[in-house]
Tab-separated table of C-alpha atoms and ligand atoms in Angstrom:
chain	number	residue	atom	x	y	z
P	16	UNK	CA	-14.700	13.950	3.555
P	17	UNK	CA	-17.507	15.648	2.064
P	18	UNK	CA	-21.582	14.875	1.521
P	19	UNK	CA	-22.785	15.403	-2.006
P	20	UNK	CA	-26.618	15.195	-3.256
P	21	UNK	CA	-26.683	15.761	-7.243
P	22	UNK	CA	-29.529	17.690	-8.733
P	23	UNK	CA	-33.071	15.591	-8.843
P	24	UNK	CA	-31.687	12.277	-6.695
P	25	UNK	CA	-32.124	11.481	-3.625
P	26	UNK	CA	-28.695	9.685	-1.975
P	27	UNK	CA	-25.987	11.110	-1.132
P	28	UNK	CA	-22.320	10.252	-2.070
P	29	UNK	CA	-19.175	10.164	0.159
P	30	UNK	CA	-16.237	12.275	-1.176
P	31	UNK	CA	-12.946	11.488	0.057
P	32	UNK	CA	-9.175	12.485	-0.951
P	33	UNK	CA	-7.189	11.766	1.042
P	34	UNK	CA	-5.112	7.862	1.413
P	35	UNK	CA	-4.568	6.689	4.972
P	36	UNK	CA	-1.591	4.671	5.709
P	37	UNK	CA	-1.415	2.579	8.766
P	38	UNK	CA	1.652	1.069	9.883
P	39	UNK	CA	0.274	-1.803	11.859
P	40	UNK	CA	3.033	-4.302	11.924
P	41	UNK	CA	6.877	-4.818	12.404
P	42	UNK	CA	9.168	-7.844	12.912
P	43	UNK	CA	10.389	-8.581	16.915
P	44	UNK	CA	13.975	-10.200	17.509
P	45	UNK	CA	14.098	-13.525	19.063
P	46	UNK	CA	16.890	-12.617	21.397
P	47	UNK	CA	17.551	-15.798	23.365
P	48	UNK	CA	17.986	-17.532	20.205
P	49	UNK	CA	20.148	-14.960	18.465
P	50	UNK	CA	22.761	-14.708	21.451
P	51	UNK	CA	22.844	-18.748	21.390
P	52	UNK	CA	23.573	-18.660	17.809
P	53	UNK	CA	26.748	-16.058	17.998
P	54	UNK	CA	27.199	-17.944	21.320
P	55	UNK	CA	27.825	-21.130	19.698
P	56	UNK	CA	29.778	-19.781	17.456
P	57	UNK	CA	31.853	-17.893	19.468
P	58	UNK	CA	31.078	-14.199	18.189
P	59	UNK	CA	29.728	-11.131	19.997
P	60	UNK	CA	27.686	-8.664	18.470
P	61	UNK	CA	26.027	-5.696	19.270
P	62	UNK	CA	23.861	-3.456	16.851
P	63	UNK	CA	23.352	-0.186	17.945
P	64	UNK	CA	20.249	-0.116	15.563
P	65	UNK	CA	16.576	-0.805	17.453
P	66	UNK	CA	14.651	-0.941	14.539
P	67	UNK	CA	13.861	-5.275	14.720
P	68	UNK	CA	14.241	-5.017	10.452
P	69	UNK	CA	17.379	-3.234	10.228
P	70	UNK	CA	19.039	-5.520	12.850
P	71	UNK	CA	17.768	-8.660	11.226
P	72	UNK	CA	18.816	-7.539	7.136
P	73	UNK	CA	21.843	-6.389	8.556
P	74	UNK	CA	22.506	-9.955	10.794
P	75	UNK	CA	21.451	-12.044	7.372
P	76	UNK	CA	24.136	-9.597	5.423
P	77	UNK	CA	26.472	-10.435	8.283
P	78	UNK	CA	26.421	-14.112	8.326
P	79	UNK	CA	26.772	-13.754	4.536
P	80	UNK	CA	30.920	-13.536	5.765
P	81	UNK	CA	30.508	-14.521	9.280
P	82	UNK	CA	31.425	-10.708	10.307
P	83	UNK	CA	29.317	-10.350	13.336
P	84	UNK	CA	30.789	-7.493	15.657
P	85	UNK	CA	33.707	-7.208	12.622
P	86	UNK	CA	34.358	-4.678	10.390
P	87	UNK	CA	31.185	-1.416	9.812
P	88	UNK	CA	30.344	-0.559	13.935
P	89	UNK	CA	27.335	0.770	13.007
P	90	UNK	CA	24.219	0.213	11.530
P	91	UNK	CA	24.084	2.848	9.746
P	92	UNK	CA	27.559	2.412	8.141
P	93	UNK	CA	26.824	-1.056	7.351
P	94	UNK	CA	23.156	-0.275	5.616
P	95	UNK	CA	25.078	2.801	3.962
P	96	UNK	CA	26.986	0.310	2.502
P	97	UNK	CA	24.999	-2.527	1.863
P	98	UNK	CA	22.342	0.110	-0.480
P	99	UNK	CA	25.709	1.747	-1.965
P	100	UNK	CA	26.895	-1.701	-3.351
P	101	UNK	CA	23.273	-2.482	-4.223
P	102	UNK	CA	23.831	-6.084	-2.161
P	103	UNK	CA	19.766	-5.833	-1.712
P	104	UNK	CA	18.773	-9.296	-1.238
P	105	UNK	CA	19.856	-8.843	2.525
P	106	UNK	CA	16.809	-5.706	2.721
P	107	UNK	CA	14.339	-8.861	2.147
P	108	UNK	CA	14.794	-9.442	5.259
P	109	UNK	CA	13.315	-6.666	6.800
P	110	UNK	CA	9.375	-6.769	6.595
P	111	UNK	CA	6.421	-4.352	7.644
P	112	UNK	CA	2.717	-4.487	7.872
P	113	UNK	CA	0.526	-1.410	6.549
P	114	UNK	CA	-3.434	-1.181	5.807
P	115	UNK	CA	-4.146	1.984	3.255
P	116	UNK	CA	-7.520	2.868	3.214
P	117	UNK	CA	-8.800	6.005	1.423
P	118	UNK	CA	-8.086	4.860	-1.361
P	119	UNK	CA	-8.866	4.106	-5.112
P	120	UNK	CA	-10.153	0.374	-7.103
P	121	UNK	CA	-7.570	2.092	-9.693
P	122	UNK	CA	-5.133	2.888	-6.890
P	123	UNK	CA	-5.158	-1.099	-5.782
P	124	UNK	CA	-5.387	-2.136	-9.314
P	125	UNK	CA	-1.641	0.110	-9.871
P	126	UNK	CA	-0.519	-0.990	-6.636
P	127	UNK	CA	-0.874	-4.971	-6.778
P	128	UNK	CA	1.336	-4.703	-9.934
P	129	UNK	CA	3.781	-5.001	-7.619
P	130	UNK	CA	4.889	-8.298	-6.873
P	131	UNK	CA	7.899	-9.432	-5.933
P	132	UNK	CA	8.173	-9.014	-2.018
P	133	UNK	CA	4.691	-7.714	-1.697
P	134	UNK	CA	1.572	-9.808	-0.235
P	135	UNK	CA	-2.192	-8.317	-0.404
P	136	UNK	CA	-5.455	-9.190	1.266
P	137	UNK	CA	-8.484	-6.802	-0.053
P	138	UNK	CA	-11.863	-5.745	0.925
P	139	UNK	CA	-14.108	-7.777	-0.558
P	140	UNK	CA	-16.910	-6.599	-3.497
P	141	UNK	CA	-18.506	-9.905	-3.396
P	142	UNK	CA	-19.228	-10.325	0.411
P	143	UNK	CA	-19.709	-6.458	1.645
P	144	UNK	CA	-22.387	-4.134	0.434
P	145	UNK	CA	-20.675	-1.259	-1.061
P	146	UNK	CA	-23.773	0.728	-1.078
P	147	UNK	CA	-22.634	2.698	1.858
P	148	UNK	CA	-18.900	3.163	-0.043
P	149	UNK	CA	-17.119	5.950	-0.528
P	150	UNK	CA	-15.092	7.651	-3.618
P	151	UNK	CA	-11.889	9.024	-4.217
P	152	UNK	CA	-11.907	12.021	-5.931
P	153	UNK	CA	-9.122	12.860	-7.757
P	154	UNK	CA	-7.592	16.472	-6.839
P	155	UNK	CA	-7.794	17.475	-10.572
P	156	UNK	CA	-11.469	17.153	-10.645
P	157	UNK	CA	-12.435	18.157	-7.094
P	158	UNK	CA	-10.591	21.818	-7.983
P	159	UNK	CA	-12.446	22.041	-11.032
P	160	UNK	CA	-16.195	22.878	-10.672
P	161	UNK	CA	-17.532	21.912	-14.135
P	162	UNK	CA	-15.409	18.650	-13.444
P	163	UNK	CA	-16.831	18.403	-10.279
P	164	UNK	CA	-20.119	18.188	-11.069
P	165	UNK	CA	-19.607	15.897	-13.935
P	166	UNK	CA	-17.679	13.625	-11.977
P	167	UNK	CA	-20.149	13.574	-9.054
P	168	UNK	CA	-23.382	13.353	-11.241
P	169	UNK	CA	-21.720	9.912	-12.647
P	170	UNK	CA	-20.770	8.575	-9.643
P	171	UNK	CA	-24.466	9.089	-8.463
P	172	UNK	CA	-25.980	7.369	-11.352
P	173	UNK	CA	-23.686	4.211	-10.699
P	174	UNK	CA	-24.273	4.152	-7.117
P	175	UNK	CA	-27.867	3.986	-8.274
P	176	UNK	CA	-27.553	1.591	-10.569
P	177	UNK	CA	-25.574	-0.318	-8.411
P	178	UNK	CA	-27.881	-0.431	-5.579
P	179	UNK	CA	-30.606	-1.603	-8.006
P	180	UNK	CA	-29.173	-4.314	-9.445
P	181	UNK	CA	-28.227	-5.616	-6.152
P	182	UNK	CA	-32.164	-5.768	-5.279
P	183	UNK	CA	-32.779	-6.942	-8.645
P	184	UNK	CA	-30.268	-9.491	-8.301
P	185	UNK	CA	-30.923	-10.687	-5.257
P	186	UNK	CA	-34.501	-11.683	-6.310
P	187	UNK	CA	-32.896	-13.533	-9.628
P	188	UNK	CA	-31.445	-15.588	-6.609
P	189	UNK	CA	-34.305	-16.443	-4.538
P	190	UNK	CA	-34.140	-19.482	-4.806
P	191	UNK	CA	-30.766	-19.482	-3.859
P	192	UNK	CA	-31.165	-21.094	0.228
P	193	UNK	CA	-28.226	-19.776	1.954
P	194	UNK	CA	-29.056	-15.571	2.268
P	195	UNK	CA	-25.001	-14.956	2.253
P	196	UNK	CA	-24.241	-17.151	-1.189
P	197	UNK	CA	-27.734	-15.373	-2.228
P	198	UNK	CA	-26.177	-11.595	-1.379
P	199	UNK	CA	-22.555	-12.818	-2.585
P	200	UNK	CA	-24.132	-13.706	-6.057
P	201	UNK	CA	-25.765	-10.708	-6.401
P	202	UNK	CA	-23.485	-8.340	-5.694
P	203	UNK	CA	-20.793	-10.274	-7.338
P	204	UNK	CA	-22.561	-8.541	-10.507
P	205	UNK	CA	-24.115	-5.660	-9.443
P	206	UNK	CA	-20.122	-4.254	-8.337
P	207	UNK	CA	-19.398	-4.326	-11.990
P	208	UNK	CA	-20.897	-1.020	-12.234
P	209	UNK	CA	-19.257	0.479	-9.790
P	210	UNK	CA	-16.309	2.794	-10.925
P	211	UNK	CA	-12.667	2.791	-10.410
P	212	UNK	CA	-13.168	5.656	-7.802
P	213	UNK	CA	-14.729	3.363	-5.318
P	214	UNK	CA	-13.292	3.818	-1.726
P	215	UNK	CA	-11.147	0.164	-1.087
P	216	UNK	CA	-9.250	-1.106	1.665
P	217	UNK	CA	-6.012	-3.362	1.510
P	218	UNK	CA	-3.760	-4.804	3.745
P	219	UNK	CA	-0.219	-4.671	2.694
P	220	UNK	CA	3.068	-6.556	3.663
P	221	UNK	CA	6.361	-5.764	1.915
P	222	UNK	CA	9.950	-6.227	2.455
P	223	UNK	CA	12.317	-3.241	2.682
P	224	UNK	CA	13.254	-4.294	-0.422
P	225	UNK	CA	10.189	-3.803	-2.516
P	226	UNK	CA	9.306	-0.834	-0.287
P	227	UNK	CA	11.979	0.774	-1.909
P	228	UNK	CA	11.084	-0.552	-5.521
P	229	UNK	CA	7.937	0.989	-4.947
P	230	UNK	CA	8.516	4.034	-3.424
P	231	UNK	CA	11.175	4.691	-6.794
P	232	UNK	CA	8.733	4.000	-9.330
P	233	UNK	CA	5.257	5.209	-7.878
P	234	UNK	CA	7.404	8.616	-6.031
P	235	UNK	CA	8.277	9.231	-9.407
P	236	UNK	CA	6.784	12.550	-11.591
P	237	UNK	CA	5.772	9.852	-14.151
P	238	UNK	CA	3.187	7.864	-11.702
P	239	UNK	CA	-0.032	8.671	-10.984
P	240	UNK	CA	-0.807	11.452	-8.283
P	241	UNK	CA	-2.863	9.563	-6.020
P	242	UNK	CA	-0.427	6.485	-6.004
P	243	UNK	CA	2.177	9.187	-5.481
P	244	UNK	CA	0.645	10.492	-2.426
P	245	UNK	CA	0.886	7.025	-0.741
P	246	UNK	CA	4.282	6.146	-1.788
P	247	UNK	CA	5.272	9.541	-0.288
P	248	UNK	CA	3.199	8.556	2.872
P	249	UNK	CA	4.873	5.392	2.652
P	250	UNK	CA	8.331	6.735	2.766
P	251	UNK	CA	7.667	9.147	5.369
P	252	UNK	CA	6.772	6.577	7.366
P	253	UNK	CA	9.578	4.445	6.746
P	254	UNK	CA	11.923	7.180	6.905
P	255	UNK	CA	11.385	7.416	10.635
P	256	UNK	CA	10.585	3.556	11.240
P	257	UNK	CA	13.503	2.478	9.832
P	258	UNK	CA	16.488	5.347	9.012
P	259	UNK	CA	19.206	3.238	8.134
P	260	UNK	CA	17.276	1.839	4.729
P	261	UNK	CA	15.827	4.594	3.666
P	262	UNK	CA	17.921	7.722	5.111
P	263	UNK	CA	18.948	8.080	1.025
P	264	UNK	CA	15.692	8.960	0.206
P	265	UNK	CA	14.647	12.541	-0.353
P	266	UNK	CA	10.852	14.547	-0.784
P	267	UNK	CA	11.285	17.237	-3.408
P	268	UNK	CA	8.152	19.759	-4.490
P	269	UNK	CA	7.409	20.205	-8.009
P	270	UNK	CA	6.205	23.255	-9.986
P	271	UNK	CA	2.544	21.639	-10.295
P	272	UNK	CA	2.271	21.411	-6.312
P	273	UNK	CA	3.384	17.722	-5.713
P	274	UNK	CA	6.370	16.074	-4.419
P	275	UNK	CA	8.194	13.976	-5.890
P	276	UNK	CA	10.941	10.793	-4.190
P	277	UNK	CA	14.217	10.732	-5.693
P	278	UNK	CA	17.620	8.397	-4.323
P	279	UNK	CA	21.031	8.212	-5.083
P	280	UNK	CA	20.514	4.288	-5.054
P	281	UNK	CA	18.063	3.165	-7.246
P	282	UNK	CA	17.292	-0.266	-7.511
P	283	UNK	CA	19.127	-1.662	-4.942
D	29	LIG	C1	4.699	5.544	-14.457
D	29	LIG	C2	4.232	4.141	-14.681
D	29	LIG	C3	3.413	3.848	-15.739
D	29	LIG	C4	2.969	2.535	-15.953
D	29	LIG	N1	2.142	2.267	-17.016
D	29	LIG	C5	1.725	1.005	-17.242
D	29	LIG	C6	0.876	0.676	-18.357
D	29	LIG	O1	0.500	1.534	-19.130
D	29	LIG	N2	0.469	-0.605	-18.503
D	29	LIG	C7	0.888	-1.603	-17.661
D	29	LIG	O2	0.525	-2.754	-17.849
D	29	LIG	N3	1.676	-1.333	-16.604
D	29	LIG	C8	2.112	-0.064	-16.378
D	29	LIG	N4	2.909	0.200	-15.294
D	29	LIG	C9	3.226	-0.893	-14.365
D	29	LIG	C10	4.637	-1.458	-14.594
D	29	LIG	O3	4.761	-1.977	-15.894
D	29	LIG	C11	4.920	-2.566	-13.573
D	29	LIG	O4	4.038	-3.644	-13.763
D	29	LIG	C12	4.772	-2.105	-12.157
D	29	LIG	O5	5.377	-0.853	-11.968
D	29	LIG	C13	5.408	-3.141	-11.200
D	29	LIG	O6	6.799	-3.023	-11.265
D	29	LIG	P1	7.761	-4.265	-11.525
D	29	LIG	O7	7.455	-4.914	-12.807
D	29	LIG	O8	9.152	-3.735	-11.341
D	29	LIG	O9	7.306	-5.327	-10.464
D	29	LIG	P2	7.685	-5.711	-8.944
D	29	LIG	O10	6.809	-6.827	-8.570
D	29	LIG	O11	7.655	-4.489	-8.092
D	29	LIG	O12	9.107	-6.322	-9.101
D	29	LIG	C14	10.304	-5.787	-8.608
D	29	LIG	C15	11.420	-6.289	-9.505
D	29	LIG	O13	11.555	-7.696	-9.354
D	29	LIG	C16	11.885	-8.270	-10.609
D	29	LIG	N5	10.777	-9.164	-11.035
D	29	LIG	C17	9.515	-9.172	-10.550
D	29	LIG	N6	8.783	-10.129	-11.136
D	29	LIG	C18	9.606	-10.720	-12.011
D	29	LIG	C19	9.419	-11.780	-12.926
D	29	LIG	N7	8.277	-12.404	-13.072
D	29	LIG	N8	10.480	-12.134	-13.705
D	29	LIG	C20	11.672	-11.514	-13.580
D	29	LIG	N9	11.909	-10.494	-12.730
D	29	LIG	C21	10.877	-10.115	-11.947
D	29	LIG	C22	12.074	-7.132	-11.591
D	29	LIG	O14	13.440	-6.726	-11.589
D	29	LIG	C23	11.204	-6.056	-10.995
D	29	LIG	O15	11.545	-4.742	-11.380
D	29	LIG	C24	3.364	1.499	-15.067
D	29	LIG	C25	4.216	1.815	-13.987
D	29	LIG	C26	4.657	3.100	-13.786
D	29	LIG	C27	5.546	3.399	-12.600
């Protein structure tokens, strides 16, 4: 992160580039109940996976046929073939938990476009100050020193502005009683001068599933670099949370410096 003070103003702005992913949830197996269930059915099974999402796809892909401890012995050969023959509804069933900070308002506003398997909760412009916030610089600009300075100089004048019409604002509410409906009001307005580079925060929950989805479109060369560098954070993540669903996943560098995410199964 880096401190910048523009020519004749005072405050200072908060570079970053840099996403951070945080993988801060996984699924847990409910053991007594699973051995009752093959119990009472009179199966035995035994994944060699210990990844809880793998061995819960894989058991709803299983009961699909009633194959428990039939057939693929290993995870690995089952997921192999489950991504193969592109059977993906069972990879719902596999979920994680990740916060991204570090991050873009036009990073969120690419990433929410994602819907089906995905649930969001975001930091909130209406209820925090953001005149403390950060901004995402995008490489392009930040190696570029006439870009630079062009980008930070207008950054400056919205933080500025920003901060002012908050004050401003808040006195249009005076009269307003409660002092957090007061603050929510006015910097429910004042944030609409803020720019898409403003630092956010988002808590993200996805099934293997759209994990995948996502990784395939936004790893692409055709996305956006910044969504490109989480979907390639995302994947190396995943690649050693959870092998067997995305072991056909592979990182390649491009000529311009990037990488991009390429698969054998698209789509599954
Ligand atoms: C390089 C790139 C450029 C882009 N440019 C633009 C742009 O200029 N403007 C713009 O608006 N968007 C743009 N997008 C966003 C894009 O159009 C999608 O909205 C976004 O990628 C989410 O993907 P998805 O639609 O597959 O949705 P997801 O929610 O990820 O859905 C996954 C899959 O589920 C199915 N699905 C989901 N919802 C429905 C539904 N309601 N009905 C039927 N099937 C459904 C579809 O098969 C879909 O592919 C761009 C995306 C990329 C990767």
């Amino acid at each position: 992160m880096t401190k910048e003070t523009t020519n004749n103003q005072s405050s200072q702005i908060d570079i970053i580039q840099q996403p951070r992913v945080y993988l801060v949830g996984r699924q847990t197996i409910e053991h007594r109940d699973m051995d009752k269930f093959l119990a009472d059915y009179g199966m035995e099974w035994n994944p060699d996976s210990t990844v809880a999402g793998e061995i819960l796809a894989e058991a709803g892909g299983r009961l699909c046929y009633m194959s428990f401890g039939k057939g693929r012995s290993t995870s690995a050969e089952y997921m192999e073939n489950i991504l193969s023959s592109g059977h993906g509804s069972v990879t719902e069933h596999a979920i994680w938990n990740f916060i991204i900070t570090g991050v873009s308002r036009s990073f969120t506003h690419e990433l929410i476009r994602h819907r089906a398997g995905f649930g969001y909760s975001q930091l909130s412009q209406r209820y925090v100050n953001e005149s403390n916030t950060q901004f995402v610089e995008p490489d392009v600009i930040a190696n570029n020193p006439k870009a630079h300075d062009i980008w930070t100089s207008s950054i400056k004048h919205s933080l500025d502005a920003y901060k002012e019409l908050a004050q401003v604002l808040r006195e249009e509410y005076s009269e307003v009683e409660s002092r957090t409906l007061r603050r929510k009001l006015a910097r429910q307005a004042a944030r609409s001068v803020l720019p898409n580079a403003t630092e956010t925060k988002i808590f993200v929950t996805a099934n293997a599933r759209a994990l995948r989805h996502f990784i395939e479109l936004r790893g692409n060369e055709h996305a956006e670099i910044e969504i490109r560098k989480v979907a390639t954070e995302i994947l190396t993540i995943m690649k050693s949370e959870s092998p067997n669903l995305f072991a056909d996943y592979e990182v390649t560098p491009i000529d311009d410096g990037t990488e991009i995410v390429t698969t054998e199964y698209p789509k599954v």
